[in-house]
CSV table of C-alpha atoms in Angstrom, one decimal:
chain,number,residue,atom,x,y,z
A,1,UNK,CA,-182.5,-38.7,-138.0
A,2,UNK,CA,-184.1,-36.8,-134.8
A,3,UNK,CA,-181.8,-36.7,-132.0
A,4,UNK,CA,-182.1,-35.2,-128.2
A,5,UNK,CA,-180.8,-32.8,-126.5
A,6,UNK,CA,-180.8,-33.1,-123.1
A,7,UNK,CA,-179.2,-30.4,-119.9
A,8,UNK,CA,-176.2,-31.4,-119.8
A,9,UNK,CA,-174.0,-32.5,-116.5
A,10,UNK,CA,-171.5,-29.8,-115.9
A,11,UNK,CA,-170.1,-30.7,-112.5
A,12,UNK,CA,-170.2,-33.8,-110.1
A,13,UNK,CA,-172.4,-32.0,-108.0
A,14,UNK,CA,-174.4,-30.1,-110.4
A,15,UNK,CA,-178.3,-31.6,-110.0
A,16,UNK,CA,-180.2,-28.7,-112.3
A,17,UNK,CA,-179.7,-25.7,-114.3
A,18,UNK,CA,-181.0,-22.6,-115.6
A,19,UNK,CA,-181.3,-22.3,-119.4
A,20,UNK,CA,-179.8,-18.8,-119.2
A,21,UNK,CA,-180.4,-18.5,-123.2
A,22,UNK,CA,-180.9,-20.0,-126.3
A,23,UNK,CA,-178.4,-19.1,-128.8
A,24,UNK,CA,-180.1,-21.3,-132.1
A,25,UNK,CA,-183.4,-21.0,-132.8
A,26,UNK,CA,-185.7,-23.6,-134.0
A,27,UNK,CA,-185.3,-23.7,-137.8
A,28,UNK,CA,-181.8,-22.7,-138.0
A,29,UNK,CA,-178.4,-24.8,-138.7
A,30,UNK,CA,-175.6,-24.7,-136.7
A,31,UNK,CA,-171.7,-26.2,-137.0
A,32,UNK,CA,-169.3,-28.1,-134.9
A,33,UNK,CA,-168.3,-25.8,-132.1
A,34,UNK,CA,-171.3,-23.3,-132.4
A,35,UNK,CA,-172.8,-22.3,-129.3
A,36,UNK,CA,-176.4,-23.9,-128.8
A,37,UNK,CA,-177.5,-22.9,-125.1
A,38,UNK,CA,-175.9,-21.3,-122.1
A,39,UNK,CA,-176.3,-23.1,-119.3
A,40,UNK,CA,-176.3,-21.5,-115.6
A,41,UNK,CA,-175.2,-23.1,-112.6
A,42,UNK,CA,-174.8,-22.0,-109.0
A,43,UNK,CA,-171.0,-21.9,-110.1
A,44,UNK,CA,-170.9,-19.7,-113.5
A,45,UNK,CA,-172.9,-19.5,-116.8
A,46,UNK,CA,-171.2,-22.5,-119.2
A,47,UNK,CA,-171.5,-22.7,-123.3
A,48,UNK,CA,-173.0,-25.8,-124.2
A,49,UNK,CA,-171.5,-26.2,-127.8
A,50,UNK,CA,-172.8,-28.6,-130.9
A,51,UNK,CA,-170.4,-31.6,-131.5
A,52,UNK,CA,-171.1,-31.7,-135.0
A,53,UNK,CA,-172.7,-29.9,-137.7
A,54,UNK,CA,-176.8,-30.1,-137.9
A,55,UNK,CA,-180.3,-28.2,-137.8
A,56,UNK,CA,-182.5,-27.3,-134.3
A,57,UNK,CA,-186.4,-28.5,-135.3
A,58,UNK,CA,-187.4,-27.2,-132.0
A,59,UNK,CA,-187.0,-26.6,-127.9
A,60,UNK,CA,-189.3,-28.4,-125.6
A,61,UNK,CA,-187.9,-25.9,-122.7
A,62,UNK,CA,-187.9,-22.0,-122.6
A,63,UNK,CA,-185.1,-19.8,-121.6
A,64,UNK,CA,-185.5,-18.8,-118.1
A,65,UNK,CA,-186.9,-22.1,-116.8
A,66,UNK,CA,-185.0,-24.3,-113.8
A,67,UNK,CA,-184.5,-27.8,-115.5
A,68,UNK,CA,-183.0,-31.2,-114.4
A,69,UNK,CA,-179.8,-32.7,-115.4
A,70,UNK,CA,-180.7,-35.3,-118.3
A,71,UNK,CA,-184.3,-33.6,-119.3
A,72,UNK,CA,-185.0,-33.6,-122.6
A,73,UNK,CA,-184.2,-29.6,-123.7
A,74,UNK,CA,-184.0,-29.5,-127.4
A,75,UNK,CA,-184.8,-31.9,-130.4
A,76,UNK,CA,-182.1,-32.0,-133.5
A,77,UNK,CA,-181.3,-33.4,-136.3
A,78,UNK,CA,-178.1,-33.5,-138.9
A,79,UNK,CA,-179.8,-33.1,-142.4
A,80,UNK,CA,-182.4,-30.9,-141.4
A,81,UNK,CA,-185.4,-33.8,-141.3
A,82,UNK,CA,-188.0,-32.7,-139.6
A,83,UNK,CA,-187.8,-29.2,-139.5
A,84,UNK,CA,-191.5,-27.6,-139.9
A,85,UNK,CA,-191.4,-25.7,-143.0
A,86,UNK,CA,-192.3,-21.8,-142.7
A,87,UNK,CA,-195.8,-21.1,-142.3
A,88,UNK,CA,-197.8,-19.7,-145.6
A,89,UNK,CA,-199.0,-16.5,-144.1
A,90,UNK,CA,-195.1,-15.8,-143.5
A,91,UNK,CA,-195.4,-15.4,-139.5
A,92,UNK,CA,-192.0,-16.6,-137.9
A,93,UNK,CA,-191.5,-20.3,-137.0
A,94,UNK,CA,-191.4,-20.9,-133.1
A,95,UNK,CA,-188.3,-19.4,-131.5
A,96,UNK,CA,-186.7,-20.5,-127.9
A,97,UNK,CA,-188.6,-18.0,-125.9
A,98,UNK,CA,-192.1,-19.4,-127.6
A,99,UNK,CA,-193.3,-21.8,-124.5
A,100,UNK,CA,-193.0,-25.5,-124.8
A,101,UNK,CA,-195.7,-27.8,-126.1
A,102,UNK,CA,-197.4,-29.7,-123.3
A,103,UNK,CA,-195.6,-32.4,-121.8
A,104,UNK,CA,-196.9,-36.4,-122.0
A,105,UNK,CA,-198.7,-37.6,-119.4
A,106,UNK,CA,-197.0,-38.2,-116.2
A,107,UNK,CA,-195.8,-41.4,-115.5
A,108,UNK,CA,-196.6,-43.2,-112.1
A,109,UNK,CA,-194.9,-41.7,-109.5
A,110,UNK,CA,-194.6,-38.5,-110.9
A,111,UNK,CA,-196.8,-35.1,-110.0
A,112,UNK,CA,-198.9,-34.4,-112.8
A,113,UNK,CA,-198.5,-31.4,-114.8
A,114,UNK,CA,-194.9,-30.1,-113.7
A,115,UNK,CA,-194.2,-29.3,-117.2
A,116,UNK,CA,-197.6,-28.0,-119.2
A,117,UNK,CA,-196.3,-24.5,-119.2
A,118,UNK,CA,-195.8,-23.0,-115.5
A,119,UNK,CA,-196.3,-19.1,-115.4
A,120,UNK,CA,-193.0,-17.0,-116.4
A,121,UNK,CA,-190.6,-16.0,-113.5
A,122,UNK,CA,-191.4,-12.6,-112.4
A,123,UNK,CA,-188.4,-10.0,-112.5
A,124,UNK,CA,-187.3,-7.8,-109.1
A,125,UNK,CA,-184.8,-4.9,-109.6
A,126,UNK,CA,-184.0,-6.2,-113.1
A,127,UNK,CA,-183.1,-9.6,-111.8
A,128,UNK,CA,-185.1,-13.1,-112.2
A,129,UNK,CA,-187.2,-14.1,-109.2
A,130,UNK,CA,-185.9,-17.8,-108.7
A,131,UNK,CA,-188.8,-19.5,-107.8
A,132,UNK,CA,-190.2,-23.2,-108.8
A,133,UNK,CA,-192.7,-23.8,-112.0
A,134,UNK,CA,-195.0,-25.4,-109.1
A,135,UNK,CA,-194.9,-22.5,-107.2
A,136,UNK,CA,-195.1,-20.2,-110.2
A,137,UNK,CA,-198.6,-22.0,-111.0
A,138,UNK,CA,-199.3,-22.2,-107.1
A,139,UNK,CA,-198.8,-18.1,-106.6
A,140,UNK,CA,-200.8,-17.8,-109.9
A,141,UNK,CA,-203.6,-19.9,-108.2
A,142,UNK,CA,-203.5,-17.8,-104.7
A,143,UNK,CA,-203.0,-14.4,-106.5
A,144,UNK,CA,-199.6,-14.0,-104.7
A,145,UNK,CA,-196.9,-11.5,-105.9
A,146,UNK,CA,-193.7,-13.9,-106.1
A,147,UNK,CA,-191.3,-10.7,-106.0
A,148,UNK,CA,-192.4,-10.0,-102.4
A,149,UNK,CA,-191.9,-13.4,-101.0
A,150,UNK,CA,-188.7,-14.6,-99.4
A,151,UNK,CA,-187.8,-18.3,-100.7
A,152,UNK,CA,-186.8,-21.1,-98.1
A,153,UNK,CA,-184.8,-23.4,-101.1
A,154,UNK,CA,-181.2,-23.3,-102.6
A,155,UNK,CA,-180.1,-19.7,-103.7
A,156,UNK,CA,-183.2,-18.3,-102.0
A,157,UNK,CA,-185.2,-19.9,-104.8
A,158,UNK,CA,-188.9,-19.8,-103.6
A,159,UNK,CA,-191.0,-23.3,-103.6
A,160,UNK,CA,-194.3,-24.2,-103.1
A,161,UNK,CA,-194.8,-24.1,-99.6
A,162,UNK,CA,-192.9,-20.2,-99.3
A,163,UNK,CA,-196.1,-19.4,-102.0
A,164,UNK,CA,-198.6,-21.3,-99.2
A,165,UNK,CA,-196.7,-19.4,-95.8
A,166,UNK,CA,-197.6,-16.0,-97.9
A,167,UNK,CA,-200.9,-16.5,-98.8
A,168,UNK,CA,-201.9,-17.5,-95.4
A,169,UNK,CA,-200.5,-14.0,-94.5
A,170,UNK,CA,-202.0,-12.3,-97.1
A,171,UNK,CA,-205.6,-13.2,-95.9
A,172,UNK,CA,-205.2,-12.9,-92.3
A,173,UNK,CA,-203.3,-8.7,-92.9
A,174,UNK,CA,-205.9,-6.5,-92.4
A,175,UNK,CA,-207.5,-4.6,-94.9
A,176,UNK,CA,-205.0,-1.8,-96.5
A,177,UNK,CA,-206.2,1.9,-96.5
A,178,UNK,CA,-206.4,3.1,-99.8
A,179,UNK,CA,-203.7,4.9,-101.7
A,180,UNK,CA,-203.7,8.5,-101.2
A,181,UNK,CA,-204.7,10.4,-104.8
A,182,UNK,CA,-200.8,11.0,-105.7
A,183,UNK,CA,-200.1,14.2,-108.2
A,184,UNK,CA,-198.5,12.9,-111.4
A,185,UNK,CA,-195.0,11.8,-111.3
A,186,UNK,CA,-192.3,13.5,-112.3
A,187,UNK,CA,-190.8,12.5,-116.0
A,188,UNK,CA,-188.8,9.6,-115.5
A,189,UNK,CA,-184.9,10.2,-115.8
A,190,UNK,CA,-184.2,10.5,-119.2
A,191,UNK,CA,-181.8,7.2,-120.4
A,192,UNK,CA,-177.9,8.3,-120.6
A,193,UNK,CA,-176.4,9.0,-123.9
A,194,UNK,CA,-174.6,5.7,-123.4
A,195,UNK,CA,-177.5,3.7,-123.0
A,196,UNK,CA,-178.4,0.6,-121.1
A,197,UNK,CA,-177.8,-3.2,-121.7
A,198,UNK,CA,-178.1,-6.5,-119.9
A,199,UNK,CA,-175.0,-8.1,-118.3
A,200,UNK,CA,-174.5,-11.4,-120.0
A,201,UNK,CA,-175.1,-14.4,-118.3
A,202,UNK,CA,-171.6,-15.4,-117.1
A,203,UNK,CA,-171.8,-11.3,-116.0
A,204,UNK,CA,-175.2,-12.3,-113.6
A,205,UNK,CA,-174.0,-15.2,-112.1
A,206,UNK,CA,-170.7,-13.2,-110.9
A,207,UNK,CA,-172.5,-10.3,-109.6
A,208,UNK,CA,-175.2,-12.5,-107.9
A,209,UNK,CA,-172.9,-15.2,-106.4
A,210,UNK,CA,-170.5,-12.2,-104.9
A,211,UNK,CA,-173.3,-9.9,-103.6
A,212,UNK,CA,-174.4,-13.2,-101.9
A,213,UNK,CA,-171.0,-13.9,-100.5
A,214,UNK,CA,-170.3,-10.1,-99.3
A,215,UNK,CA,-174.2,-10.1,-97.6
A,216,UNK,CA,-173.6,-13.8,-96.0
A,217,UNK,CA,-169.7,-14.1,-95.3
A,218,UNK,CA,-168.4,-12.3,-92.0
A,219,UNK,CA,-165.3,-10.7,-94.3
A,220,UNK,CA,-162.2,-9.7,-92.3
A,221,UNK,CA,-159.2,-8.5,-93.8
A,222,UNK,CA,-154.9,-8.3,-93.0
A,223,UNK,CA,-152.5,-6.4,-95.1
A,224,UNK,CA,-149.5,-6.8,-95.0
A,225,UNK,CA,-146.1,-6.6,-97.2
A,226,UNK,CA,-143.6,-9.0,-98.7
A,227,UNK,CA,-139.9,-8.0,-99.9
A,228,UNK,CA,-139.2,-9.8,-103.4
A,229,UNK,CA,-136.1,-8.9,-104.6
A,230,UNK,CA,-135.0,-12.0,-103.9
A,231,UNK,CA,-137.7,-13.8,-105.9
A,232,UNK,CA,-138.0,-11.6,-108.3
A,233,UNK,CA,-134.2,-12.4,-109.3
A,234,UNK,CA,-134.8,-16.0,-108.8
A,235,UNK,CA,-137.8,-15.3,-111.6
A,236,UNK,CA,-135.2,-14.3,-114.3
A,237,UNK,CA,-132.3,-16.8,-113.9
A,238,UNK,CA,-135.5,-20.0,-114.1
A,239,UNK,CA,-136.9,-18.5,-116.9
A,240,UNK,CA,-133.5,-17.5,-118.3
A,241,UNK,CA,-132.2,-20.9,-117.9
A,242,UNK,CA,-135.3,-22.8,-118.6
A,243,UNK,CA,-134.8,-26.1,-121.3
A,244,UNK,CA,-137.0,-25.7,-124.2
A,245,UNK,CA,-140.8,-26.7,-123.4
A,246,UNK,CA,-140.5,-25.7,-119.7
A,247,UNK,CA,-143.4,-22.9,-119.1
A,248,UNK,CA,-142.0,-19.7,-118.2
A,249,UNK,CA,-142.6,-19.0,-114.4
A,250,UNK,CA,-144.9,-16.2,-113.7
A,251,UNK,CA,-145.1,-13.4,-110.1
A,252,UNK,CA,-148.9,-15.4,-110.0
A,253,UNK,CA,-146.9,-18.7,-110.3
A,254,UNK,CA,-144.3,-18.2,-107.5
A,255,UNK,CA,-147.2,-17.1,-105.3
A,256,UNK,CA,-149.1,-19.8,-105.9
A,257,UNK,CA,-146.4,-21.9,-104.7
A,258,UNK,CA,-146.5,-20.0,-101.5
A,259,UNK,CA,-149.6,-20.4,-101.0
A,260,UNK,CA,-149.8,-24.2,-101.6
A,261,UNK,CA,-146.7,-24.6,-99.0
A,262,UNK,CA,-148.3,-22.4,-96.7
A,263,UNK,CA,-151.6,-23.9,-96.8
A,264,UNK,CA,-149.7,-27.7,-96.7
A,265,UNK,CA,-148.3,-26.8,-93.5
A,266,UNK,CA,-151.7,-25.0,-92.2
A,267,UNK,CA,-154.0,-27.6,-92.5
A,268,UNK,CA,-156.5,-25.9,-91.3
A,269,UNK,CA,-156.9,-23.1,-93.2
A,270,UNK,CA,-158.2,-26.3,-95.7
A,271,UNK,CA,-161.6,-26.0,-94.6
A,272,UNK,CA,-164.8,-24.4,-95.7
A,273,UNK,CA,-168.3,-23.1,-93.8
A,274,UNK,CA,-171.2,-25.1,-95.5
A,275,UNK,CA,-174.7,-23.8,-94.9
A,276,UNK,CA,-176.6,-26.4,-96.4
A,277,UNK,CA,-177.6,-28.0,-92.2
A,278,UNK,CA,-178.9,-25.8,-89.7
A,279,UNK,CA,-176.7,-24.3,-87.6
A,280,UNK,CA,-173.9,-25.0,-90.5
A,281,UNK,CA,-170.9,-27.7,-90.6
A,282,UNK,CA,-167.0,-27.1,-90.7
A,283,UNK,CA,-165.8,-29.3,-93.6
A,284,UNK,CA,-162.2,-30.0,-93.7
A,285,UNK,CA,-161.2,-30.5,-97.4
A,286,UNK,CA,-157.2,-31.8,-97.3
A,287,UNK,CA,-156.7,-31.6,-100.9
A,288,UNK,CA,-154.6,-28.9,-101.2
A,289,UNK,CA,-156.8,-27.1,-104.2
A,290,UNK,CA,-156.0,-23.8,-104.6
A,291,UNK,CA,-158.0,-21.6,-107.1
A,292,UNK,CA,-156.7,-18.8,-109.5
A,293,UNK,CA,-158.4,-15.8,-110.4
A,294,UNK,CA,-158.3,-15.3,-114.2
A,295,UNK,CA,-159.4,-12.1,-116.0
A,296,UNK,CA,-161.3,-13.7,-119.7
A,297,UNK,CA,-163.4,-11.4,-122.0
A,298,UNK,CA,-166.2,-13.4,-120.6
A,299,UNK,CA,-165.6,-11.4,-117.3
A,300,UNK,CA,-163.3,-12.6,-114.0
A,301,UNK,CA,-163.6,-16.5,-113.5
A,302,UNK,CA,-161.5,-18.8,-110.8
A,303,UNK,CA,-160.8,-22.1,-111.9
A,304,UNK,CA,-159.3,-24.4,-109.3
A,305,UNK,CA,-155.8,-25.7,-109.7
A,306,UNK,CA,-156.2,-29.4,-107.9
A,307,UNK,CA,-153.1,-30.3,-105.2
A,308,UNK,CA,-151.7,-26.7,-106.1
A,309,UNK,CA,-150.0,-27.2,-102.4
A,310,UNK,CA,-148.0,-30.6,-103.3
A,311,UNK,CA,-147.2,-29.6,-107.1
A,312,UNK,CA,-143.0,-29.3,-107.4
A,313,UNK,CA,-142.6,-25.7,-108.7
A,314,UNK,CA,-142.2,-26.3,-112.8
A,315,UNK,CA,-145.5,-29.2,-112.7
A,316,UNK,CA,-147.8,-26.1,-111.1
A,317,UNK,CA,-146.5,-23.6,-113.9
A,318,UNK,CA,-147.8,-25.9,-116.8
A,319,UNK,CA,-150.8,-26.8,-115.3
A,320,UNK,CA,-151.8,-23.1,-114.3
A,321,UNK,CA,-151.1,-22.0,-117.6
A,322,UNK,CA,-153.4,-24.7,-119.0
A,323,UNK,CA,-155.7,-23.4,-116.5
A,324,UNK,CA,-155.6,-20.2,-117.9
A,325,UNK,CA,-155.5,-20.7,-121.6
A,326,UNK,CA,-158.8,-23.2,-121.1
A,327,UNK,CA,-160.1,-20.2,-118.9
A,328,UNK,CA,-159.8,-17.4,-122.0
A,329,UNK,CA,-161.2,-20.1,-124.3
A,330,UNK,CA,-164.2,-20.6,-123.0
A,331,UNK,CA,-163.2,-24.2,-122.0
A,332,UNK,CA,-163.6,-24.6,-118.5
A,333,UNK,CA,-166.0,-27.1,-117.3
A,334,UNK,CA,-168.1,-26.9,-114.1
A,335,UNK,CA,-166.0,-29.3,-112.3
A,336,UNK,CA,-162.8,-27.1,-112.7
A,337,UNK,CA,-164.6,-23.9,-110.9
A,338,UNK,CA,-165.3,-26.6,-107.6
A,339,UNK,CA,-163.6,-26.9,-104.7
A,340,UNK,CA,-160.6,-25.4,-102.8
A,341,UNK,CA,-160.8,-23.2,-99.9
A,342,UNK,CA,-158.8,-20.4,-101.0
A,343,UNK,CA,-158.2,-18.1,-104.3
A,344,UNK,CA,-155.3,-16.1,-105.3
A,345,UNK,CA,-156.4,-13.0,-107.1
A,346,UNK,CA,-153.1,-11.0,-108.7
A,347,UNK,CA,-154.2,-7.5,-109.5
A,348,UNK,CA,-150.7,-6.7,-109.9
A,349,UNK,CA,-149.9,-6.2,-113.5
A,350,UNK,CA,-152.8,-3.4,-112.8
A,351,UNK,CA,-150.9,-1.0,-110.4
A,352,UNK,CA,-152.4,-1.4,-107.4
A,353,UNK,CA,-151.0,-1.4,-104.2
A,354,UNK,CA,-153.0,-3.2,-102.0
A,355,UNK,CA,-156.4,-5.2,-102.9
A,356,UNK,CA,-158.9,-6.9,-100.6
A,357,UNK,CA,-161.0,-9.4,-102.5
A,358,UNK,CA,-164.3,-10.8,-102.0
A,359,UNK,CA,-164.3,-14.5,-101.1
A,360,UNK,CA,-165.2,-16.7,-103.6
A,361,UNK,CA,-168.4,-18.5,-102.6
A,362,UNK,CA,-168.0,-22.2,-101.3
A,363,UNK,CA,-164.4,-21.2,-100.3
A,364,UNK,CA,-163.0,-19.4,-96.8
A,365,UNK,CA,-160.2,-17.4,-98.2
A,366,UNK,CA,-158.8,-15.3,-100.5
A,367,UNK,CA,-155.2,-13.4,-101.1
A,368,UNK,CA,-155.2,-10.3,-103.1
A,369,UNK,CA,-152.3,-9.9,-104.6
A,370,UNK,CA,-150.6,-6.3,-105.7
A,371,UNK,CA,-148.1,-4.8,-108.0
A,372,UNK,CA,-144.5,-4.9,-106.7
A,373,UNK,CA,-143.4,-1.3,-105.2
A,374,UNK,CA,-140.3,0.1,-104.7
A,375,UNK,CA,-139.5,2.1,-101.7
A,376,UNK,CA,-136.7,3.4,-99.2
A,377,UNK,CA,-136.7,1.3,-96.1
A,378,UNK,CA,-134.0,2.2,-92.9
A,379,UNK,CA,-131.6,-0.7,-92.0
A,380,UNK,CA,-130.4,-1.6,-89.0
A,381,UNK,CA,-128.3,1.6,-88.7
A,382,UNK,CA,-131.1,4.1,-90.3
A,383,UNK,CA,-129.7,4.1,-93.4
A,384,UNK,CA,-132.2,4.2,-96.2
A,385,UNK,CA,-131.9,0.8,-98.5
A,386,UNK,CA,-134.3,0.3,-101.8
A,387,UNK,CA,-136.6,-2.4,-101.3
A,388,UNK,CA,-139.5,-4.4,-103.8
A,389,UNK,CA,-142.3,-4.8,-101.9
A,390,UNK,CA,-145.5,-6.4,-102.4
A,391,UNK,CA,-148.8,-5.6,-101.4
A,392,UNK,CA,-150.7,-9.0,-100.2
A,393,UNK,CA,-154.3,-8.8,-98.6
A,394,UNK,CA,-155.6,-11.8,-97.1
A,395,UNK,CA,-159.4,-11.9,-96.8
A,396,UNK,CA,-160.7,-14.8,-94.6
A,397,UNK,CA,-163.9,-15.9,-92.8
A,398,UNK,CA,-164.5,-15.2,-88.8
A,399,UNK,CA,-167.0,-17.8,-88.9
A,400,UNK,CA,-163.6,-20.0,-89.4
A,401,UNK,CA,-160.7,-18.2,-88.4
A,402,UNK,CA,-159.8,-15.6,-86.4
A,403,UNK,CA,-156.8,-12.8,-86.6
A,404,UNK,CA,-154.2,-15.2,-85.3
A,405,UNK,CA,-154.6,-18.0,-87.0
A,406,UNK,CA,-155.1,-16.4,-90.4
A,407,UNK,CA,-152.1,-13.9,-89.6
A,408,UNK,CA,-150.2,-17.1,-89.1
A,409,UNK,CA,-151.2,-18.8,-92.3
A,410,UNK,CA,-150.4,-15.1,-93.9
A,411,UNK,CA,-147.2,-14.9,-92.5
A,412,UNK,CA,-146.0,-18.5,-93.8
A,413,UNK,CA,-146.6,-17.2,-97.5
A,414,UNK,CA,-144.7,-14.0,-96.8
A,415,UNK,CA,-141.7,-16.2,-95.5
A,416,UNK,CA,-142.2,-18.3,-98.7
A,417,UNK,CA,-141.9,-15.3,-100.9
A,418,UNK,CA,-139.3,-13.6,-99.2
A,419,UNK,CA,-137.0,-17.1,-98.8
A,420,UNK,CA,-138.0,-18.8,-102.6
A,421,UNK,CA,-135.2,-21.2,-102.8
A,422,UNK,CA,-137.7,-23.2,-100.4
A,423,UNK,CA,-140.3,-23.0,-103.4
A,424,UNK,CA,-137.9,-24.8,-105.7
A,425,UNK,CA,-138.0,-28.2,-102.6
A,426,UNK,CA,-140.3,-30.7,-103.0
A,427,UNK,CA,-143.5,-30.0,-101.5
């Protein structure tokens, strides 16, 4: 029996996708929990696996291509029926990067042609050119070079009428003077012994949502230190004394704690900048979501632990560590990288004194954690006195907050870290 694949849903908000790559090719079986497709959203690159055993017989959409939630992507079946048998002359059977068949006639309503097989997305510095299949075909029409034009849509992606705006220019720039006869270049430099290779998706979507945020986010940045022998004490004797099946209660748990009280009694350091209206909007979020950096061997994701600020000290610990474990699996879904305004990112098991993080996209916020130091301080007398101190780093956006308030909000986690019997009240 022939069954559909279609792009899957991956987030309340998610509309489209990119099909980042196909991991089966038509022709070849796959098992329960075998990776079929990676999926790439404006929040990470997700691994859409099969939920039972079965055969591809084919994929109506190439890798590369921007597609709707719901299209049909790939056709299916469990014992192998209809699956084109290999040609005599012994060429290879279509793979996922052969283009799709022409689609059916539109249906009323609909644009005619958006799917009979737009033009390939042109590459800039190594990177796809996002860019419409309409104004793929539409540049291909006016003999417009997509990697020069600056797109008007989500992500910078470039539509139709960016295609039309740089034609018009195109014929109304004056003739160019012709090229100079060049001497021949110099031999390119040669590849290092290590050789090259392409990020992976989930790699891509990092580096490209966090160059974004860098370029577009007015970063500024507070240091300052917090002194944790007391919590650090308090650490041992709740995980010494902890009844069986209580999680044990990490440095990232306490501070995530602090966080979530500070942020509970900071309102608004609860809000976000969103771009999508010109001249942007404040949006005041109120949840209380707090995300968690979380190194995986896919690379460094941030799922979103939801009310983190009104979770009772022992409740945030199992469900962070969920978090995590889903995180190294491979199991998170788009809707657990959405939301929150803020990120904690512990470096500290690292040795690193002080770190200042990037801002997560979509958020406002984000507290770099260090390793805990130990150093001399003077007392009230100038006596020297050993002190555990750690290094905290709290990036924030001016667009939202300026030096006071975010020193304020900063402050209010130090005092939670540096007082934690207040982390084991009731939020």
């Amino acid at each position: 029996m022939v069954r559909d694949l279609v792009m899957p849903k991956l987030g309340l908000t998610m509309t489209e996708g990119v099909l980042a790559e196909w991991r089966v090719l038509p022709g070849q079986p796959f098992k329960t929990g075998d990776v079929l497709v990676v999926v790439e959203t404006d929040k990470i690159a997700s691994e859409v696996e099969a939920d039972s055993d079965g055969v591809l017989i084919e994929t109506t959409i190439p890798a590369g291509e921007t597609v709707a939630v719901g299209t049909l992507i790939a056709r299916w079946s469990a014992d192998g029926s209809g699956v084109a048998p290999a040609p005599a002359d012994g060429t290879a059977p279509q793979t996922a990067e052969t283009p799709a068949p022409p689609a059916p006639p539109a249906k009323s309503g609909t644009t005619a042609g958006t799917r009979s097989g737009p033009p390939p997305a042109p590459v800039r510095d190594g990177e796809r050119v996002l860019s419409t299949p309409l104004a793929r075909r539409r540049a291909q029409a006016l003999g417009v070079d997509l990697t020069t034009v600056t797109g008007s849509g989500p992500r910078g992606r470039i539509k139709m009428a960016d295609v039309e705006a740089a034609a018009q220019r195109q014929a109304s720039a004056p003739a160019a003077m012709p090229e100079p006869v060049r001497k021949p270049a110099a031999a390119p430099i040669a590849t290092p012994a290590g050789g090259r290779s392409k990020p992976s998706a989930t790699q891509a979507t990092i580096a490209r949502r966090l160059t974004a945020a860098k370029r577009d986010v007015p970063h500024f940045y507070l240091a300052a230190e917090a002194e944790v022998s007391e919590l650090m004490a308090l650490r041992e004797r709740l995980n010494a004394d902890a009844e069986p099946g209580l999680p044990r209660v990490s440095m990232t748990h306490l501070v995530l704690a602090a966080v979530g009280r500070a942020l509970a009694a900071t309102p608004d350091m609860d809000r976000v900048w969103d771009d999508a209206t010109p001249g942007g909007e404040i949006l005041s979020l109120g949840q209380g979501d707090i995300g968690m950096a979380v190194d995986t061997p896919r690379g460094l994701v941030a799922p979103v632990l939801r009310g983190g600020a009104h979770l009772p000290l022992d409740q945030l610990a199992r469900e962070a560590a969920a978090l995590t474990e889903r995180a190294r699996n491979g199991r998170l879904t788009g809707e657990d990288l959405q939301g929150g305004a803020i990120t904690v990112s512990n470096a500290g098991m690292h040795n690193v004194t002080f770190m200042s993080s990037i801002i997560n996209p979509g958020q406002s916020s984000i507290l770099g954690v260090g390793s805990v130091r130990s150093v001399f301080r003077p007392d009230e007398s100038g006596a020297p006195v050993l002190k555990r101190e750690l290094g905290l780093v709290l990036s924030a956006d001016h667009r939202l907050f300026d030096g006071v308030a975010a020193l304020a909000f900063l402050n209010r986690i130090i005092a939670g870290l540096e007082r934690p019997l207040r982390l084991l009240r009731a939020p």
